[in-house]
PDB file of C-alpha atoms in Angstrom:
ATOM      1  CA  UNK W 523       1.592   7.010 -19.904  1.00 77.00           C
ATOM      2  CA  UNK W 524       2.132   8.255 -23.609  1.00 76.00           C
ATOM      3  CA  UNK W 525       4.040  10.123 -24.648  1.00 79.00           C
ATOM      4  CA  UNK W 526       6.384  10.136 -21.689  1.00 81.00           C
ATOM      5  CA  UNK W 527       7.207   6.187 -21.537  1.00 83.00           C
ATOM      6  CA  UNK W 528       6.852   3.981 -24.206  1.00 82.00           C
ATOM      7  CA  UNK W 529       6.038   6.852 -27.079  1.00 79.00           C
ATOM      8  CA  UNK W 530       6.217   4.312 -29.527  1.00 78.00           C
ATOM      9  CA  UNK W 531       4.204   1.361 -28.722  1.00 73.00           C
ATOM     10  CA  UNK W 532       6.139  -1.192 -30.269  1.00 76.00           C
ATOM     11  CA  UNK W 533       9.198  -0.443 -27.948  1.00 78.00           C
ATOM     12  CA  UNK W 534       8.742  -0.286 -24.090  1.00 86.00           C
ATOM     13  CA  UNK W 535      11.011   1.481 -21.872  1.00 87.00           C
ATOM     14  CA  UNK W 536      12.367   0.867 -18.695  1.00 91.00           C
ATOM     15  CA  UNK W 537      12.593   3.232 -15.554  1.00 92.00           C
ATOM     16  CA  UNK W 538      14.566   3.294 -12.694  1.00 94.00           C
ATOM     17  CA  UNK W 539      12.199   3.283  -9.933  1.00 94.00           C
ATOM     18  CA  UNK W 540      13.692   4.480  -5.947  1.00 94.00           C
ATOM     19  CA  UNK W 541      11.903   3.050  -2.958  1.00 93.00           C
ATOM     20  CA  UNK W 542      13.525   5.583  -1.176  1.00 92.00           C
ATOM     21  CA  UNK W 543      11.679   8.750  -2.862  1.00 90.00           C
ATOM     22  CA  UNK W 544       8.863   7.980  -1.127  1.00 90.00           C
ATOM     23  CA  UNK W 545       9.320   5.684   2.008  1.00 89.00           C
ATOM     24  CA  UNK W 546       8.207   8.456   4.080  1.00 90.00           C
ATOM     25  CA  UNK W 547       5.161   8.732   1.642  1.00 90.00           C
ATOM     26  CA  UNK W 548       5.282  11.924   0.589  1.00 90.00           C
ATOM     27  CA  UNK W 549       4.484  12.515  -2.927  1.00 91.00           C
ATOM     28  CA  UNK W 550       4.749  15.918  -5.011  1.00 91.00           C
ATOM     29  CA  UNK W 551       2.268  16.678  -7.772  1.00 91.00           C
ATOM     30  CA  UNK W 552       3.596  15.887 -11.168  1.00 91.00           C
ATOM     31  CA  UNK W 553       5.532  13.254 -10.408  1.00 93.00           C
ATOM     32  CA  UNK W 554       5.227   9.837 -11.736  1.00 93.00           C
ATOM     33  CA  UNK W 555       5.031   6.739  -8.974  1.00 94.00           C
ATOM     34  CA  UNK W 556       4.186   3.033  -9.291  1.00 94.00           C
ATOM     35  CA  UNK W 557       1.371   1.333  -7.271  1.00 93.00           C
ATOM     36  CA  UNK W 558      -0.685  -1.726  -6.329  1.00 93.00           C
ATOM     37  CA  UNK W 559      -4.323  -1.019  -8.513  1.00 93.00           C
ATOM     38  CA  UNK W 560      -6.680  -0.984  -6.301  1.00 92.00           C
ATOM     39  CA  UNK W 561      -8.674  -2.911  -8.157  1.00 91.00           C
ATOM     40  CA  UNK W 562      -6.329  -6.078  -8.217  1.00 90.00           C
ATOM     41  CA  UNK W 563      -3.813  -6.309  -5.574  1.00 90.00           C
ATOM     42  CA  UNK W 564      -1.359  -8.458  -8.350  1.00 91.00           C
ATOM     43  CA  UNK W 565      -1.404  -5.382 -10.373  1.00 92.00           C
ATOM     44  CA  UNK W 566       1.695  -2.698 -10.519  1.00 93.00           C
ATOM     45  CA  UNK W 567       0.542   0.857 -12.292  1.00 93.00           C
ATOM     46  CA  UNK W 568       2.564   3.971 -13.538  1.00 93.00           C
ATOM     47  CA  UNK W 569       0.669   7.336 -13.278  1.00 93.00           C
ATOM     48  CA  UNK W 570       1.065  10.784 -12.411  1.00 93.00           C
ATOM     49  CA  UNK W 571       0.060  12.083  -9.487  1.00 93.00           C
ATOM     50  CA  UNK W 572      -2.445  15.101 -10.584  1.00 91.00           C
ATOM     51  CA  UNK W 573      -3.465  16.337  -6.669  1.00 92.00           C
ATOM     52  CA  UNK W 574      -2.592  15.476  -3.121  1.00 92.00           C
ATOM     53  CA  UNK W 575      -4.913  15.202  -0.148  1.00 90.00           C
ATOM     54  CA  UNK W 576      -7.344  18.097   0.193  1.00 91.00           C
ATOM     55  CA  UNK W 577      -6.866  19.262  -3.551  1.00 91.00           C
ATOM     56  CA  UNK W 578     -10.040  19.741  -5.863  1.00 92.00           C
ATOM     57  CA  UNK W 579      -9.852  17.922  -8.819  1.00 90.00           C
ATOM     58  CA  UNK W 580     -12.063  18.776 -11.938  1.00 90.00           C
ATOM     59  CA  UNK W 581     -12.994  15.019 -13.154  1.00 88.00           C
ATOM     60  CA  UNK W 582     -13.485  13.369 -16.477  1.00 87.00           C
ATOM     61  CA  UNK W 583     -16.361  10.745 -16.540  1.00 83.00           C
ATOM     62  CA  UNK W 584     -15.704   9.664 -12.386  1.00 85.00           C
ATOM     63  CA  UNK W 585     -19.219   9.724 -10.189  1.00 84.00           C
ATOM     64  CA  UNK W 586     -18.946  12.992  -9.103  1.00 85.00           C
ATOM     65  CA  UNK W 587     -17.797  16.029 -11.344  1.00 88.00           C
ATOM     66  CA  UNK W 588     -15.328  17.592  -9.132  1.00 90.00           C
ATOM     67  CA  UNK W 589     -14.002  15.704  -6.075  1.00 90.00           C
ATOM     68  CA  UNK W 590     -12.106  16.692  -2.757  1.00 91.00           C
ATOM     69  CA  UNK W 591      -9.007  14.474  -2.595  1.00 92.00           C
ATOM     70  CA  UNK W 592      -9.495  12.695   1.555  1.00 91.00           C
ATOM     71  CA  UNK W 593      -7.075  12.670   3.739  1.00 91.00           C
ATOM     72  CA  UNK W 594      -3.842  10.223   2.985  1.00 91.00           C
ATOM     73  CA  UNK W 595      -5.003   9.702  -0.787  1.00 93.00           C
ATOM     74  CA  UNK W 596      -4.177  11.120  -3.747  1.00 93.00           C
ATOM     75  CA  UNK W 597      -5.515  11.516  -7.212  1.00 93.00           C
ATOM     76  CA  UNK W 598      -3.641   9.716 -10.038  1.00 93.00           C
ATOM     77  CA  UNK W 599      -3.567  10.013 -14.023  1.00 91.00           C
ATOM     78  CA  UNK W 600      -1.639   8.589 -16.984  1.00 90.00           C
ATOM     79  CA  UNK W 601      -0.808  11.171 -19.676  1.00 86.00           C
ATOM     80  CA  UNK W 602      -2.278   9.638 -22.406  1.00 84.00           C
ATOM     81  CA  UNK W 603      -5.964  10.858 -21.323  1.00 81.00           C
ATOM     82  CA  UNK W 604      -9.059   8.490 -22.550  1.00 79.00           C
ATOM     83  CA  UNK W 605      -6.715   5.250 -22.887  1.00 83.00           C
ATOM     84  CA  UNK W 606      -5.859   5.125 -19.370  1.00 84.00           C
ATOM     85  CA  UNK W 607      -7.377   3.634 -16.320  1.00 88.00           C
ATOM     86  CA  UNK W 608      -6.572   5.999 -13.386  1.00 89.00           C
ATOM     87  CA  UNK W 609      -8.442   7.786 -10.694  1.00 90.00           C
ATOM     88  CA  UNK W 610     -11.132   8.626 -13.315  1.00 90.00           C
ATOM     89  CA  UNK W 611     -12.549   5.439 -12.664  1.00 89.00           C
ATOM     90  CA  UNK W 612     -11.221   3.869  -9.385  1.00 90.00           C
ATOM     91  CA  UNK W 613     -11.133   7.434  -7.882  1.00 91.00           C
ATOM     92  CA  UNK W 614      -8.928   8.480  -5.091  1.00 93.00           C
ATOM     93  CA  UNK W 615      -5.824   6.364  -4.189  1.00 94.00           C
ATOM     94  CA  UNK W 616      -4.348   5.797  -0.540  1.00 94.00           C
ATOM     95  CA  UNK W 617      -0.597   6.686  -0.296  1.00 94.00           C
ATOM     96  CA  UNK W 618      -0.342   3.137   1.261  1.00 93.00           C
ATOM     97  CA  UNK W 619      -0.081   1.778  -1.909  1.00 94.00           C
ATOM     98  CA  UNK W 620       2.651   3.403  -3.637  1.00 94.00           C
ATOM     99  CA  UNK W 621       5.428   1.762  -3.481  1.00 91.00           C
ATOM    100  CA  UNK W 622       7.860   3.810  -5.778  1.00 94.00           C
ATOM    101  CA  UNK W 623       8.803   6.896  -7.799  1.00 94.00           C
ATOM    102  CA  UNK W 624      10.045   6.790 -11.431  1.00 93.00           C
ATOM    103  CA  UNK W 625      13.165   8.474 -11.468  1.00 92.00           C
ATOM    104  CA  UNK W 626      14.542   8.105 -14.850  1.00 91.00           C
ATOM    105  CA  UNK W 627      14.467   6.283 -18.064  1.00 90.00           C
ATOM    106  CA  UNK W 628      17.692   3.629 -17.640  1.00 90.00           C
ATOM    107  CA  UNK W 629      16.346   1.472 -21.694  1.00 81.00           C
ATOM    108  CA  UNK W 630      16.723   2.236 -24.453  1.00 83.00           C
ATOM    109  CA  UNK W 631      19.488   4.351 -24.386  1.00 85.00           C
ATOM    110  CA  UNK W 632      18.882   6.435 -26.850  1.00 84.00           C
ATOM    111  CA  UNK W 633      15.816   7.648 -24.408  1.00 83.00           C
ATOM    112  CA  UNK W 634      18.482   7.942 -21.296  1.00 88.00           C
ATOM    113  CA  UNK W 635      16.457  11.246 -19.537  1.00 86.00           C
ATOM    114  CA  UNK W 636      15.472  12.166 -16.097  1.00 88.00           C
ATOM    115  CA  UNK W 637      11.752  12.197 -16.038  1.00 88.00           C
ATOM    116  CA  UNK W 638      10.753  15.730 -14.453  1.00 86.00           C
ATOM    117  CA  UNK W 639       7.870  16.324 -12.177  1.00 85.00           C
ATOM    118  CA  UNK W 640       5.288  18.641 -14.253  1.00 85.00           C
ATOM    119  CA  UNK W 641       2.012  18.490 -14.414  1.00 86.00           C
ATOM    120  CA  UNK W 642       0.078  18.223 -17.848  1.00 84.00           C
ATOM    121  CA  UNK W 643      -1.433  22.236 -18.328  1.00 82.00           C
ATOM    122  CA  UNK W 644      -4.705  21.045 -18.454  1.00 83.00           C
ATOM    123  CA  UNK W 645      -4.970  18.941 -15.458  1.00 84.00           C
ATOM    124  CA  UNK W 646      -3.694  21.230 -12.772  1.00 85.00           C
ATOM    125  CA  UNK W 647      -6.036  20.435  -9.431  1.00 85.00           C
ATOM    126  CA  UNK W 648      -8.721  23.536  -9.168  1.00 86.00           C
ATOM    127  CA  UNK W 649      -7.593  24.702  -6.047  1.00 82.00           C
ATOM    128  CA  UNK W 650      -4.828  23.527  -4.318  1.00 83.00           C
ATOM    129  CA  UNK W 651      -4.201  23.025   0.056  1.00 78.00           C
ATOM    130  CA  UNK W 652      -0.984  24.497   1.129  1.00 71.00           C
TER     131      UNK W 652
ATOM    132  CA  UNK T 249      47.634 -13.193  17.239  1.00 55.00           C
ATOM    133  CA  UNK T 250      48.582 -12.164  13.335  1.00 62.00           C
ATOM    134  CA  UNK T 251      46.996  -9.274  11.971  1.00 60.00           C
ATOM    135  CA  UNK T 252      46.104 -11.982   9.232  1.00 64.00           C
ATOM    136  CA  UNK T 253      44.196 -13.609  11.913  1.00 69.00           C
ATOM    137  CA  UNK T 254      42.263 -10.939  13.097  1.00 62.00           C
ATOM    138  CA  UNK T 255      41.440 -10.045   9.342  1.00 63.00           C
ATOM    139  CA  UNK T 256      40.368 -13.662   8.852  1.00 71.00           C
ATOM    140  CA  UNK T 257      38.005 -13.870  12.035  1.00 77.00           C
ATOM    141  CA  UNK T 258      36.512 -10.578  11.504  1.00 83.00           C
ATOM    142  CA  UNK T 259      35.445 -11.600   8.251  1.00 85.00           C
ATOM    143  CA  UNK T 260      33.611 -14.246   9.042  1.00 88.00           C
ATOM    144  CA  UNK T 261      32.103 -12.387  11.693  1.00 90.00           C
ATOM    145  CA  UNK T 262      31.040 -10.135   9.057  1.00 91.00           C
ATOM    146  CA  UNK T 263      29.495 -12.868   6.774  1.00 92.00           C
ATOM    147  CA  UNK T 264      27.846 -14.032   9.649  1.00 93.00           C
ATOM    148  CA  UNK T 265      26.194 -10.876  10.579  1.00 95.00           C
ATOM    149  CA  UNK T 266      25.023 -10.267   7.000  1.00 95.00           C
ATOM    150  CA  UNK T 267      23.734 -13.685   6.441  1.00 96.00           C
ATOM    151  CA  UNK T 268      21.465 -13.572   9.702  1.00 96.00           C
ATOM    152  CA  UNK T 269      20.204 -10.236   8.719  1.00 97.00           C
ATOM    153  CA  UNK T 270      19.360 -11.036   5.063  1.00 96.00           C
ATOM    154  CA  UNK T 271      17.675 -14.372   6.760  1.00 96.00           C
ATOM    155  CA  UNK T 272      16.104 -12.160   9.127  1.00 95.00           C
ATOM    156  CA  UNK T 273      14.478  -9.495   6.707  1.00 94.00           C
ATOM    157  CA  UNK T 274      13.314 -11.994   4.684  1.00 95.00           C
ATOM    158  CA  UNK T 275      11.700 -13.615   7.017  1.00 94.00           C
ATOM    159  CA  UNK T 276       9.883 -11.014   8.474  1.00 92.00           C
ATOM    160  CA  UNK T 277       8.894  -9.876   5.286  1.00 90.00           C
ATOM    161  CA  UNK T 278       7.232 -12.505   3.297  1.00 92.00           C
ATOM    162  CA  UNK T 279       6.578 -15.359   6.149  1.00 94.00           C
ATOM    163  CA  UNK T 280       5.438 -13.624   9.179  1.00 91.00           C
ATOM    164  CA  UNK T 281       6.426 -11.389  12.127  1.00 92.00           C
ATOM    165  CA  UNK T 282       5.085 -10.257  15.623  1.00 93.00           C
ATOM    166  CA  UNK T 283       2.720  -7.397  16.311  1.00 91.00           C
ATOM    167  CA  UNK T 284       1.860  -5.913  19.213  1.00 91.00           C
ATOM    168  CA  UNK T 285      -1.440  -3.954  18.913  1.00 87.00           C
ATOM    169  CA  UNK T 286      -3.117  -0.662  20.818  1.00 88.00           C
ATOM    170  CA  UNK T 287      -6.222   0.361  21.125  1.00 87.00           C
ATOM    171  CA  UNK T 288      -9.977  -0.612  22.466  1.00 88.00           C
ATOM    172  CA  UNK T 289     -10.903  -0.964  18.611  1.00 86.00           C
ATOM    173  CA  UNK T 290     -10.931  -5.064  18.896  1.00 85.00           C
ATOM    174  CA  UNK T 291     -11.915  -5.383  22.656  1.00 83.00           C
ATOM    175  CA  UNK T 292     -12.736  -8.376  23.438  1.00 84.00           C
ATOM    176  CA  UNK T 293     -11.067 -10.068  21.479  1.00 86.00           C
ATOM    177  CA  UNK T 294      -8.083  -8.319  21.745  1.00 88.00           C
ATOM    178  CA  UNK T 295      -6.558  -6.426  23.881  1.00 87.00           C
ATOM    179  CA  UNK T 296      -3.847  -3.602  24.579  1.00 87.00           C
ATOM    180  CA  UNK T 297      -0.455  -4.657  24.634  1.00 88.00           C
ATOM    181  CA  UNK T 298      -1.526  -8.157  23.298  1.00 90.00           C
ATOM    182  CA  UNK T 299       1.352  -9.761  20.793  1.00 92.00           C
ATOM    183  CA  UNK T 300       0.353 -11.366  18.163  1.00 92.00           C
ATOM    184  CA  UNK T 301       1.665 -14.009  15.425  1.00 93.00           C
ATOM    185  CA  UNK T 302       1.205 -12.957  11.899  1.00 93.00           C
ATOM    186  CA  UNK T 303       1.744 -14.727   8.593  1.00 93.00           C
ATOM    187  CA  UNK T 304       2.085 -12.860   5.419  1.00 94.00           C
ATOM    188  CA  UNK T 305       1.643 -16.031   2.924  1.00 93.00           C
ATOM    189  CA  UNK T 306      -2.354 -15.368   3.107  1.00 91.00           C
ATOM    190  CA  UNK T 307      -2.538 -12.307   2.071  1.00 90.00           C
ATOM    191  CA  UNK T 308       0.286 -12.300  -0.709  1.00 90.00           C
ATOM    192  CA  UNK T 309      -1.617 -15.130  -2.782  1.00 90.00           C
ATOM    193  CA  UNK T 310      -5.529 -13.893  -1.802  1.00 88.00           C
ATOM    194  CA  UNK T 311      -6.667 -16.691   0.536  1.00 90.00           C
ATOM    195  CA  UNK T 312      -8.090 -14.407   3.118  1.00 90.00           C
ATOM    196  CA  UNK T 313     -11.485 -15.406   3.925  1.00 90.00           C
ATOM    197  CA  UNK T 314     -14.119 -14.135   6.006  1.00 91.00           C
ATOM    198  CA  UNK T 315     -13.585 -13.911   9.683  1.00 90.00           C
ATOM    199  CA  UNK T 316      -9.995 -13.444   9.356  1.00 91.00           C
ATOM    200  CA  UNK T 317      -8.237 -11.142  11.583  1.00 92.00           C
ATOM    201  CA  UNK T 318      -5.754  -8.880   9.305  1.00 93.00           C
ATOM    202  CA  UNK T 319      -3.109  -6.266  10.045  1.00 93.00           C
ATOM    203  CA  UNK T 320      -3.688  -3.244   7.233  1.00 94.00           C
ATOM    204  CA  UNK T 321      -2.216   0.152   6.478  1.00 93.00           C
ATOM    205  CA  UNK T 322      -4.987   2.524   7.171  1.00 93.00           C
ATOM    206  CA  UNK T 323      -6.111   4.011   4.117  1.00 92.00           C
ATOM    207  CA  UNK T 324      -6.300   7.550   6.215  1.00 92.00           C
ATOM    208  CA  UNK T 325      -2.733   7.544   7.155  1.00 91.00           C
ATOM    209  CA  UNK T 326      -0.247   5.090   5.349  1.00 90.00           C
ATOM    210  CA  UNK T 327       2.130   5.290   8.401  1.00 91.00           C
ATOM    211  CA  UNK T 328      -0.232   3.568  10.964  1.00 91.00           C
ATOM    212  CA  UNK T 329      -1.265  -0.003  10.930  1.00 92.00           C
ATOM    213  CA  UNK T 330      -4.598  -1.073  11.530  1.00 92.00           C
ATOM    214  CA  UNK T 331      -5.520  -4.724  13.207  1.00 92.00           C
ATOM    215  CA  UNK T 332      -9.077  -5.469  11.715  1.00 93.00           C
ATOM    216  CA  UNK T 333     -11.690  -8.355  11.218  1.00 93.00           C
ATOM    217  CA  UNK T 334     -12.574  -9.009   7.621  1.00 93.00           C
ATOM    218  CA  UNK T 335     -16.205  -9.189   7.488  1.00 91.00           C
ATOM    219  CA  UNK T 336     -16.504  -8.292   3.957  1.00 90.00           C
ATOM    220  CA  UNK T 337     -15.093 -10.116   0.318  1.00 92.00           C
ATOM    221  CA  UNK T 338     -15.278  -8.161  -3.357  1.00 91.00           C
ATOM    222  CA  UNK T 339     -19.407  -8.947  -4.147  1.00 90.00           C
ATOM    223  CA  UNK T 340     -20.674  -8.830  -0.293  1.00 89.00           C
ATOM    224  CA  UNK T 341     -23.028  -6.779   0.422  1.00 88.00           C
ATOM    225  CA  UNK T 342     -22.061  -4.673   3.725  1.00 87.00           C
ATOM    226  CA  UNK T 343     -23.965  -1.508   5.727  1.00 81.00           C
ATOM    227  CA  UNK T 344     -22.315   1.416   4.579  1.00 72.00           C
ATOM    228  CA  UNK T 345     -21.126   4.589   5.476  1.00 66.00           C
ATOM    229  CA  UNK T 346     -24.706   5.605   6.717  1.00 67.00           C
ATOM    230  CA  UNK T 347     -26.971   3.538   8.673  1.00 66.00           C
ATOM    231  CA  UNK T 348     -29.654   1.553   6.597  1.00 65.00           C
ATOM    232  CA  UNK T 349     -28.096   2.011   3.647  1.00 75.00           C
ATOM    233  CA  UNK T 350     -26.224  -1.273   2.403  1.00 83.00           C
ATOM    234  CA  UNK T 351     -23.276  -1.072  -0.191  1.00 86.00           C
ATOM    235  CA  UNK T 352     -21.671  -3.989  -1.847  1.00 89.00           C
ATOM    236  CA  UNK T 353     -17.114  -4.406  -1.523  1.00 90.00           C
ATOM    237  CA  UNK T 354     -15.445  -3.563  -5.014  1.00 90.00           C
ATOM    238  CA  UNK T 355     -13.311  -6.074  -6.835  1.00 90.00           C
ATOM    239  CA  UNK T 356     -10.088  -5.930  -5.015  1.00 91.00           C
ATOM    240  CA  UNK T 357     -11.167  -4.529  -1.750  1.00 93.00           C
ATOM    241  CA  UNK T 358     -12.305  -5.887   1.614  1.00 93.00           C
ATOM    242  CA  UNK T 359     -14.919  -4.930   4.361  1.00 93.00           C
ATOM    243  CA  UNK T 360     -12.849  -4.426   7.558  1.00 92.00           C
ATOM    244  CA  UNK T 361     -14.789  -3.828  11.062  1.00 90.00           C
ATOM    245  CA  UNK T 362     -13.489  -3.789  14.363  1.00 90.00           C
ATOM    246  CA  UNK T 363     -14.987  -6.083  17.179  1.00 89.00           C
ATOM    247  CA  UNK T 364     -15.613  -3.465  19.367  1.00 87.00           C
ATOM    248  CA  UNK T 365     -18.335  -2.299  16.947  1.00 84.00           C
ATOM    249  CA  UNK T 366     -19.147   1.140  19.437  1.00 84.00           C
ATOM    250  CA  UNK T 367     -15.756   2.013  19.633  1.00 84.00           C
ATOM    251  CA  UNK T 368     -13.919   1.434  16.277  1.00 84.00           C
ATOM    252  CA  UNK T 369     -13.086   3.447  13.320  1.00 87.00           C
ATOM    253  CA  UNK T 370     -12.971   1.125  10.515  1.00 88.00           C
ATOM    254  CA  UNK T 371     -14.505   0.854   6.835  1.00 89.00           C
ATOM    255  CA  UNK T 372     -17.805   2.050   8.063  1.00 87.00           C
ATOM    256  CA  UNK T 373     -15.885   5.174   8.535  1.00 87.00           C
ATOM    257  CA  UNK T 374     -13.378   5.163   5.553  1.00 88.00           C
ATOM    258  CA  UNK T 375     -14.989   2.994   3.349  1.00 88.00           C
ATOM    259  CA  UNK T 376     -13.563  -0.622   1.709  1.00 91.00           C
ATOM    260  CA  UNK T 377     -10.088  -0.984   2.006  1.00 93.00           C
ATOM    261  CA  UNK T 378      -7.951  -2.225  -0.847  1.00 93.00           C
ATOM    262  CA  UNK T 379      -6.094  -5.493  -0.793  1.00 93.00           C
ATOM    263  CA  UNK T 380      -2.755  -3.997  -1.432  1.00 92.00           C
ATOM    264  CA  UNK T 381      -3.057  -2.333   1.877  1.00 93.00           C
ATOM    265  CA  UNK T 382      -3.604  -5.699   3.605  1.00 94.00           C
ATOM    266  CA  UNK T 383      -0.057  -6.694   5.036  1.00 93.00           C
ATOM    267  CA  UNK T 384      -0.736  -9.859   7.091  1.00 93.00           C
ATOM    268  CA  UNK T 385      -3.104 -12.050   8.827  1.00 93.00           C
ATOM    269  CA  UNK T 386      -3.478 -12.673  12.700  1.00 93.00           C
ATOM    270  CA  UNK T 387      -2.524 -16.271  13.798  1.00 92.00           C
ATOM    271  CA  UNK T 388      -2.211 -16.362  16.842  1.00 91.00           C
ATOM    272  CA  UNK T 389      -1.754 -14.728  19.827  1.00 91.00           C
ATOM    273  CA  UNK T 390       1.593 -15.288  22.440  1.00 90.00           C
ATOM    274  CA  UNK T 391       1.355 -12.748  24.985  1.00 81.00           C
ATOM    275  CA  UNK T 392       0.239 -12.835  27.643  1.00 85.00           C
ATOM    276  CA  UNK T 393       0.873 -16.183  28.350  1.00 87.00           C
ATOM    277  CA  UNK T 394      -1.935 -16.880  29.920  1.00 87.00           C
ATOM    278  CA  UNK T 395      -4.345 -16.264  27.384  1.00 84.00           C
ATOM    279  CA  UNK T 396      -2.111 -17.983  24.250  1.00 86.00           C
ATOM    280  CA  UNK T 397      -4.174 -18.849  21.759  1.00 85.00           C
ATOM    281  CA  UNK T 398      -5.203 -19.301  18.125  1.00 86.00           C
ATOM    282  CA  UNK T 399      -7.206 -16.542  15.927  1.00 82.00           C
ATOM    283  CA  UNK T 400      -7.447 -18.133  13.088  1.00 77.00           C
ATOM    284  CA  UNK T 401     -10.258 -20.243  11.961  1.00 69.00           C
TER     285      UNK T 401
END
């Protein structure tokens, strides 16, 4: 997630993650949640969500090139593009596995800050469901 | 009666109350709870308004085996629980979405079918289902109490 968290590697921050942000499961684009990887079940991950269900997303190196987000999913990405392992490669996420949203950066605290919900300019969805 | 008294009592009462609902939560968190399930999608098994038994232990360490009956968040809608039969492990090969065409389960996922194979939308439909989304696993069943009995193998 560089350069948001941790933009030095040698220190790593810590957020302040609510349960209650998304207990209903609704998720807005740009902001940052933790989740079970779908790929191992033990595993927690930190990305951005990029597109909700029913967005078209324009993908880098997933099987198809652009890809209609299904129903109750949604597409996820860490910041630092190319050293991340996100919906590029496990595509699509279910909204069951979120299980929180990254409200703010609580250590160091030199690096107290809300963390906003924007989306990188690059990696807005190509269209967008209302 | 003091007002001392009252305080004291009350109090208690309090800690009480707290303590069995901490005890409570956790229980039905991480060991087990009660589900009673809806639908025609595990017929005969199962069937409406059947209450069932369910441990969470299995799941929580990857145990789950083959033949197990699970209760999963469906991948389509996170608010709705699904009560499937695993028929699937990460390296099985399944049938797919489309008929004749086989597909093997991802690392981390499962293969999830309903019994009622005519009349169930399950993984053939929405594809393999990730572990995280697997809450518990069927025991037993305890209602009605005529047909009590155990669902796992």
């Amino acid at each position: 997630m560089q350069p948001v968290l941790n933009p030095e590697s040698r220190n790593t921050d810590y957020v302040f993650l609510s349960r209650w942000a998304v207990s209903d499961y609704e998720v807005r684009r740009g902001e940052i949640i933790s989740l079970v990887s779908p790929k191992d079940p033990n595993q927690k991950i930190i990305k951005r969500v990029i597109a909700l269900a029913g967005d078209v997303v324009n993908t880098l190196g997933y099987q198809n090139q652009y890809v209609k987000v299904p129903e109750g999913h949604c597409w996820v990405e860490g910041d630092h593009t190319g050293h991340t392992l996100d919906s590029n490669t496990f595509g699509p996420v279910s909204l069951g596995l979120v299980n929180a949203k990254a409200v703010c950066i609580v250590w160091p605290p030199d690096r107290w800050q809300n963390l906003e919900a924007t989306l990188p300019e690059n990696r807005k969805p190509l269209s967008v469901s209302i | 009666m003091s007002l001392r008294h009252i305080f004291g009592n009350s109090g208690e009462l309090f800690r009480f109350v707290l303590q069995t609902a901490c005890i409570t939560h956790c229980t039905w968190e991480f060991v087990g709870d009660f589900v009673m399930c809806s639908g025609p999608s595990m017929e005969p098994t199962l069937q409406t308004n059947n209450i069932l038994m369910t441990e969470h232990i299995t799941p929580r360490f990857q145990r789950l085996c083959k033949g197990d009956i699970v209760i999963a968040k469906c991948p389509r809608n996170p608010k709705q629980y699904v009560c499937k039969r695993i028929t699937g492990l990460p390296g099985d090969k399944v049938r797919g979405h489309f008929p004749g065409r086989s597909q093997v389960v991802p690392k981390g996922h499962v293969w999830l079918e309903g019994d009622n194979t005519n009349n169930s939308a399950d993984s053939r439909v929405y594809g393999p289902v990730p572990q995280g989304l697997v809450r518990s696993r069927v025991v037993c069943r305890i209602w009605p109490l005529n047909k009590i009995s155990s669902l796992s193998e």
